[in-house]
Amino acid sequence: MKQQLVFEAPRRALPPRHLADLDATGRAAAVSELGLPAFRAKQLAHQYYGRLIADPQQMTDLPAAVRASVADALFPTLLTATREIECDAGQTRKMVWRAVDGTSFESVVMRYPRRNTVCISSQAGCGMACPFCATGQGGLTRNLSTAEIVEQVRAAAVELRDRDHGRLSNIVFMGMGEPLANYNRVLAAVRRITEPTGFGISARAVTVSTVGLAPAIRKLADERLGVTLALSLHAPDDELRDTLVPVNNRWKIAEALDAARYYAEATGRRVSVEYALIRDVNDQPWRADLLGKRLHGALGPLVHVNLIPLNPTPGSDWDASPKPVEREFVRRVRAHGVSCTVRDTRGREIAAACGQLAAEEG
Ligand code: SAH
């Protein structure tokens, strides 16, 4: 089935306001609306971001008499875990969330020897309609609120702390949705994640992945946040990319790469280029050469290619490329002076790998 590109999310009510929606000014205003002294705003932020507590009843430095009104005004329960499934001996775990309006979406925690990553969703569903991606096949349900995004991060941090004595170190916006199509809320979430008064996670450890909304990439560069940008390219020529990443009909490869270069120069950070390797579709040697050539030309040393062996999705005949084809692809890209590695695929058995998030009710 051919999906339509959707930039504007359907007008559906977002969830009630939550502390995580607010910046420091907003927190101060909210606390004063409740008739509480200003210092409570900092205390609440410390409890939430520092101690990962979202239930005012557990905030022992908050007077018992005000806990209920603080809970009502600032800590509605936004996400309920409906399922948690794991694989890779518990190193990969998918959470299926239900929002207050019944909308479902997913996040995935991945443990590695030297880092712990959570892959989070920015929208329920996605409007970008890439035919090889399960999320793209379901269309867009709605944007997530800032707090719904931040709550996925808090949940991952709590789980890593309580279950693994671990720390959340990396955050990737590579779950469901196109983050730059929900720009303001994603930006606010990135701020909550990186601010010292938020989770205080280094911006370098946060990756925002996009299909290539060129104007939004430039805007993000101008925010000077220093987050890592990932560009989902998947083809080095417009003819093929028009079909694999339909937004290419609006912003061509040259425009996406220009924007990526602007991002790399503004931030001094290397841009990641993602390329799902699909057997007999985009894995030909000439395409590897063209990819290497174009990326070297556009970005020089400021690019790294992540090849993702295609993860199969329901109803699609497409498959990953054979290993020898993959190896040759890597060799050719590198021959153009472009660094290139193959991403390990985590979570295939539990439909948690790249492109498999569909939040099916199970
Ligand atoms: N909309 C953003 C965020 C999604 S990130 C983006 O497109 O960048 C998820 C990454 O996984 C993207 O690079 C996406 O193209 C890739 N992907 C989607 N479906 C996939 C599949 N079936 N196998 C491998 N990678 C896939």
XYZ file of C-alpha atoms and ligand atoms in Angstrom:
388
model
C 0.000 0.000 0.000
C 1.337 3.440 -0.884
C 1.329 5.846 2.032
C 0.888 9.608 1.852
C 3.515 11.966 3.233
C 2.109 13.776 6.266
C 3.902 16.782 7.754
C 1.132 18.125 9.963
C 0.083 15.817 12.739
C -3.653 15.204 13.067
C -5.147 17.636 15.557
C -5.497 15.488 18.622
C -5.427 16.776 22.128
C -2.038 16.445 23.753
C -1.876 15.069 27.287
C -2.220 17.286 30.388
C 0.667 19.511 31.405
C 3.539 17.849 33.234
C 6.605 19.249 34.980
C 8.759 17.868 32.166
C 6.993 20.132 29.650
C 8.296 23.198 31.479
C 11.602 25.045 31.453
C 12.922 26.807 34.562
C 10.718 29.866 33.979
C 7.661 27.675 33.448
C 8.422 25.702 36.591
C 8.708 28.889 38.618
C 5.367 30.131 37.262
C 3.644 26.800 37.923
C 4.891 26.680 41.497
C 3.760 30.223 42.142
C 0.293 29.402 40.689
C 0.081 26.727 43.358
C 0.881 29.314 46.009
C 4.207 27.700 46.869
C 7.486 29.505 47.536
C 9.842 29.841 44.577
C 12.459 27.414 45.904
C 9.984 24.547 45.471
C 10.471 24.776 41.695
C 14.129 23.807 42.024
C 13.276 21.125 44.509
C 10.749 19.524 42.173
C 13.214 19.581 39.279
C 15.849 18.002 41.488
C 13.484 15.244 42.591
C 12.364 14.535 39.046
C 15.579 14.847 37.038
C 18.125 14.101 39.721
C 16.379 11.386 41.697
C 14.061 10.261 38.882
C 10.970 10.498 41.105
C 7.689 11.394 39.410
C 5.348 10.765 42.332
C 5.138 13.712 44.759
C 4.083 11.318 47.546
C 7.668 10.043 47.492
C 9.216 13.520 47.572
C 10.126 13.591 51.222
C 11.318 17.200 51.208
C 7.886 18.348 50.064
C 5.372 19.089 52.874
C 2.830 16.251 53.004
C -0.017 18.774 52.852
C 0.901 20.017 49.370
C 1.865 16.718 47.731
C -1.597 15.980 46.353
C -2.041 19.393 44.751
C 1.468 19.227 43.247
C 0.649 15.769 41.866
C -2.588 17.022 40.288
C -1.046 20.107 38.772
C 2.342 18.842 37.626
C 2.689 15.077 37.738
C -0.169 13.397 35.863
C 0.696 9.779 34.985
C 1.426 10.117 31.279
C 2.754 6.686 30.364
C 1.713 3.220 31.416
C 3.882 0.283 30.399
C 1.615 -2.241 28.706
C 4.377 -4.659 27.794
C 8.068 -5.159 28.314
C 9.819 -7.709 26.110
C 13.501 -8.545 26.044
C 16.070 -10.451 24.041
C 19.884 -10.676 23.669
C 19.968 -12.184 27.176
C 18.197 -9.141 28.570
C 20.565 -6.639 26.971
C 17.858 -5.345 24.615
C 14.465 -4.450 26.054
C 11.458 -2.995 24.365
C 8.834 -1.070 26.305
C 5.371 -0.599 24.858
C 3.714 2.498 26.304
C 0.123 3.585 26.472
C -0.600 7.290 26.785
C -3.616 8.770 28.596
C -5.634 8.876 25.359
C -4.859 5.215 24.590
C -2.197 5.977 21.969
C 0.639 3.419 21.885
C 4.300 3.891 21.113
C 7.573 2.216 21.986
C 11.080 2.729 23.264
C 14.048 0.367 23.370
C 16.849 0.122 25.943
C 20.141 -1.336 24.698
C 22.970 -2.255 27.053
C 26.537 -2.305 25.762
C 29.795 -2.901 27.609
C 30.624 0.782 27.821
C 27.322 2.539 27.317
C 23.592 2.261 27.886
C 21.389 3.664 25.173
C 17.689 4.350 24.989
C 16.024 4.683 21.611
C 12.958 6.886 22.033
C 9.906 7.855 19.996
C 9.061 11.449 19.097
C 5.690 10.731 17.493
C 3.108 7.962 17.736
C 3.440 6.515 14.248
C 5.157 8.453 11.475
C 4.046 10.465 8.469
C 7.152 9.988 6.337
C 5.922 6.796 4.629
C 9.285 5.108 3.954
C 8.226 1.772 2.424
C 10.868 -0.364 4.199
C 9.944 0.862 7.694
C 7.143 -0.716 9.727
C 6.341 2.539 11.521
C 5.987 4.328 8.175
C 3.385 1.826 7.029
C 1.013 2.665 9.867
C 0.891 6.414 9.257
C 0.970 9.168 11.864
C -1.291 9.080 14.915
C -0.060 12.183 16.716
C 2.910 14.132 17.995
C 4.180 13.239 21.442
C 4.310 15.995 24.025
C 7.664 17.076 25.442
C 6.890 15.307 28.711
C 5.896 12.091 26.924
C 9.331 12.120 25.275
C 11.137 12.989 28.520
C 9.226 10.318 30.449
C 10.622 7.626 28.120
C 14.092 8.812 29.102
C 13.293 8.850 32.816
C 11.807 5.348 32.640
C 14.953 4.034 30.960
C 17.183 5.722 33.532
C 15.139 4.261 36.407
C 15.268 0.796 34.941
C 19.007 0.894 34.293
C 19.619 2.148 37.820
C 17.330 -0.259 39.657
C 17.848 -3.368 37.587
C 21.431 -3.082 36.385
C 23.060 -0.619 38.797
C 23.761 1.176 35.549
C 23.526 4.690 34.200
C 21.797 5.897 31.092
C 24.529 7.381 28.904
C 23.106 7.795 25.378
C 19.801 8.828 23.880
C 18.848 8.342 20.259
C 15.714 9.783 18.638
C 15.465 6.727 16.417
C 12.237 5.219 17.650
C 8.882 5.951 16.097
C 8.349 9.218 14.301
C 10.227 11.968 12.507
C 11.710 14.146 15.269
C 12.086 17.234 13.097
C 8.390 17.069 12.167
C 7.641 17.586 15.894
C 10.346 20.220 16.140
C 9.430 22.397 19.123
C 8.566 19.545 21.444
C 11.639 17.555 20.484
C 13.821 20.626 20.979
C 12.345 21.214 24.434
C 12.893 17.537 25.279
C 16.538 17.773 24.178
C 16.919 20.779 26.479
C 15.418 18.886 29.444
C 17.742 15.962 28.697
C 20.921 18.020 28.426
C 20.431 20.955 30.834
C 22.326 20.834 34.139
C 18.953 21.401 35.829
C 17.567 18.526 33.745
C 19.085 15.073 33.325
C 22.452 16.689 32.586
C 23.372 14.212 29.846
C 26.014 15.477 27.443
C 24.595 16.794 24.164
C 27.173 14.736 22.282
C 25.500 11.618 23.644
C 22.139 12.630 22.163
C 21.426 11.775 18.521
C 18.569 13.254 16.511
C 17.840 11.219 13.393
C 15.951 12.669 10.441
C 14.731 11.747 6.973
C 16.258 15.045 5.840
C 13.901 17.970 6.437
C 16.522 20.420 5.186
C 15.148 23.698 6.652
C 14.659 22.054 10.064
C 18.227 20.694 10.008
C 19.521 24.242 9.514
C 17.280 25.552 12.259
C 18.565 22.854 14.614
C 22.152 23.820 13.738
C 21.366 27.407 14.715
C 20.181 26.294 18.173
C 23.833 25.451 18.898
C 22.927 22.481 21.046
C 25.740 20.232 19.892
C 23.612 17.112 19.565
C 24.666 14.522 17.005
C 22.720 14.641 13.753
C 21.918 11.462 11.859
C 20.657 11.697 8.301
C 18.724 8.723 6.918
C 19.975 8.690 3.346
C 19.511 5.099 2.093
C 20.351 5.955 -1.524
C 23.010 8.105 -3.220
C 20.834 8.967 -6.245
C 17.546 10.879 -6.313
C 15.819 8.404 -8.567
C 16.018 5.625 -5.989
C 15.726 7.880 -2.930
C 12.469 9.344 -4.265
C 10.985 5.879 -3.736
C 12.771 4.805 -0.524
C 12.437 8.076 1.367
C 9.425 9.857 -0.134
C 10.342 13.210 1.444
C 13.109 13.269 -1.171
C 10.478 14.482 -3.590
C 10.461 17.698 -1.565
C 14.123 18.020 -0.527
C 16.577 16.317 -2.853
C 19.799 14.639 -1.758
C 21.869 17.720 -2.623
C 19.691 19.894 -0.366
C 19.789 17.394 2.488
C 23.577 17.142 2.201
C 23.952 20.929 2.051
C 21.936 21.191 5.247
C 24.015 18.419 6.832
C 27.188 20.283 5.920
C 25.765 23.448 7.453
C 25.036 21.415 10.597
C 28.528 19.899 10.687
C 30.187 23.286 10.232
C 28.006 25.044 12.784
C 28.539 22.401 15.446
C 31.945 20.973 14.515
C 30.341 17.561 14.886
C 30.536 14.694 12.460
C 27.178 13.860 10.886
C 26.079 10.219 10.828
C 24.621 9.007 7.590
C 22.342 6.003 7.902
C 21.999 3.602 5.063
C 19.801 0.511 5.390
C 21.359 -2.021 3.064
C 18.606 -3.732 1.065
C 19.426 -6.724 -1.130
C 19.380 -5.858 -4.853
C 17.749 -2.496 -4.140
C 20.471 -0.093 -2.956
C 23.502 -2.371 -2.410
C 25.156 -2.292 -5.866
C 28.897 -1.514 -6.070
C 28.224 1.556 -8.200
C 25.920 2.936 -5.538
C 28.625 2.400 -2.909
C 31.023 4.373 -5.099
C 28.501 7.145 -5.706
C 27.708 7.313 -1.976
C 31.383 7.586 -1.043
C 32.014 10.198 -3.693
C 29.045 12.395 -2.845
C 29.591 12.239 0.907
C 33.281 12.982 0.608
C 32.473 15.899 -1.667
C 29.757 17.323 0.573
C 31.150 16.654 4.034
C 34.828 15.686 3.767
C 35.931 14.242 7.102
C 32.764 15.397 8.876
C 30.746 12.297 8.080
C 30.434 8.715 9.229
C 28.341 6.128 7.443
C 26.318 3.653 9.505
C 25.176 0.759 7.387
C 22.127 -0.969 8.847
C 21.425 -4.474 7.526
C 17.749 -4.209 6.623
C 15.465 -5.550 9.297
C 12.574 -7.408 7.748
C 9.128 -5.906 8.281
C 5.744 -7.627 7.944
C 4.357 -7.763 4.431
C 7.584 -6.745 2.698
C 9.731 -8.961 0.446
C 12.823 -6.896 1.057
C 15.728 -8.397 2.902
C 19.228 -7.527 4.069
C 22.128 -7.838 1.637
C 24.337 -10.937 1.770
C 27.474 -10.452 3.911
C 29.944 -10.460 0.959
C 27.915 -7.717 -0.728
C 27.878 -5.772 2.531
C 31.660 -6.128 2.930
C 32.265 -4.917 -0.613
C 29.945 -1.955 -0.007
C 31.909 -0.952 3.109
C 35.223 -1.338 1.260
C 34.127 0.915 -1.579
C 32.712 3.652 0.650
C 35.957 3.661 2.643
C 38.005 3.803 -0.557
C 36.570 7.305 -1.029
C 37.982 8.370 2.321
C 34.663 8.132 4.149
C 34.516 6.275 7.461
C 31.955 3.509 7.402
C 30.836 0.777 9.804
C 28.006 -1.735 9.985
C 25.605 -1.252 12.863
C 24.897 -4.337 14.936
C 21.247 -5.241 14.746
C 19.655 -5.499 18.123
C 16.204 -6.682 18.938
C 15.077 -8.325 15.700
C 13.359 -11.207 17.493
C 11.171 -8.841 19.476
C 10.441 -6.438 16.603
C 12.550 -3.829 18.365
C 15.226 -3.302 15.720
C 15.506 -0.224 13.484
C 12.362 0.192 11.473
C 10.365 -2.497 13.253
C 8.543 -0.401 15.843
C 4.861 -0.596 15.121
C 3.338 -0.644 18.621
C 1.124 -3.551 17.800
C -1.254 -4.452 20.547
C -0.053 -7.806 21.788
N 12.356 9.360 11.133
C 13.720 9.365 11.597
C 13.859 8.566 12.840
C 13.718 7.071 12.652
S 15.277 6.454 12.974
C 14.633 8.890 10.491
O 14.131 8.387 9.498
O 15.826 9.089 10.579
C 15.228 4.882 12.467
C 16.327 4.550 11.475
O 16.093 3.203 11.084
C 16.235 5.398 10.212
O 17.497 5.581 9.641
C 15.404 4.510 9.352
O 15.499 4.826 7.983
C 15.964 3.155 9.675
N 15.085 2.065 9.301
C 13.761 2.124 9.089
N 13.283 0.923 8.739
C 14.330 0.075 8.745
C 14.457 -1.313 8.488
N 13.414 -2.054 8.167
N 15.689 -1.855 8.612
C 16.746 -1.096 8.959
N 16.680 0.214 9.213
C 15.480 0.796 9.096
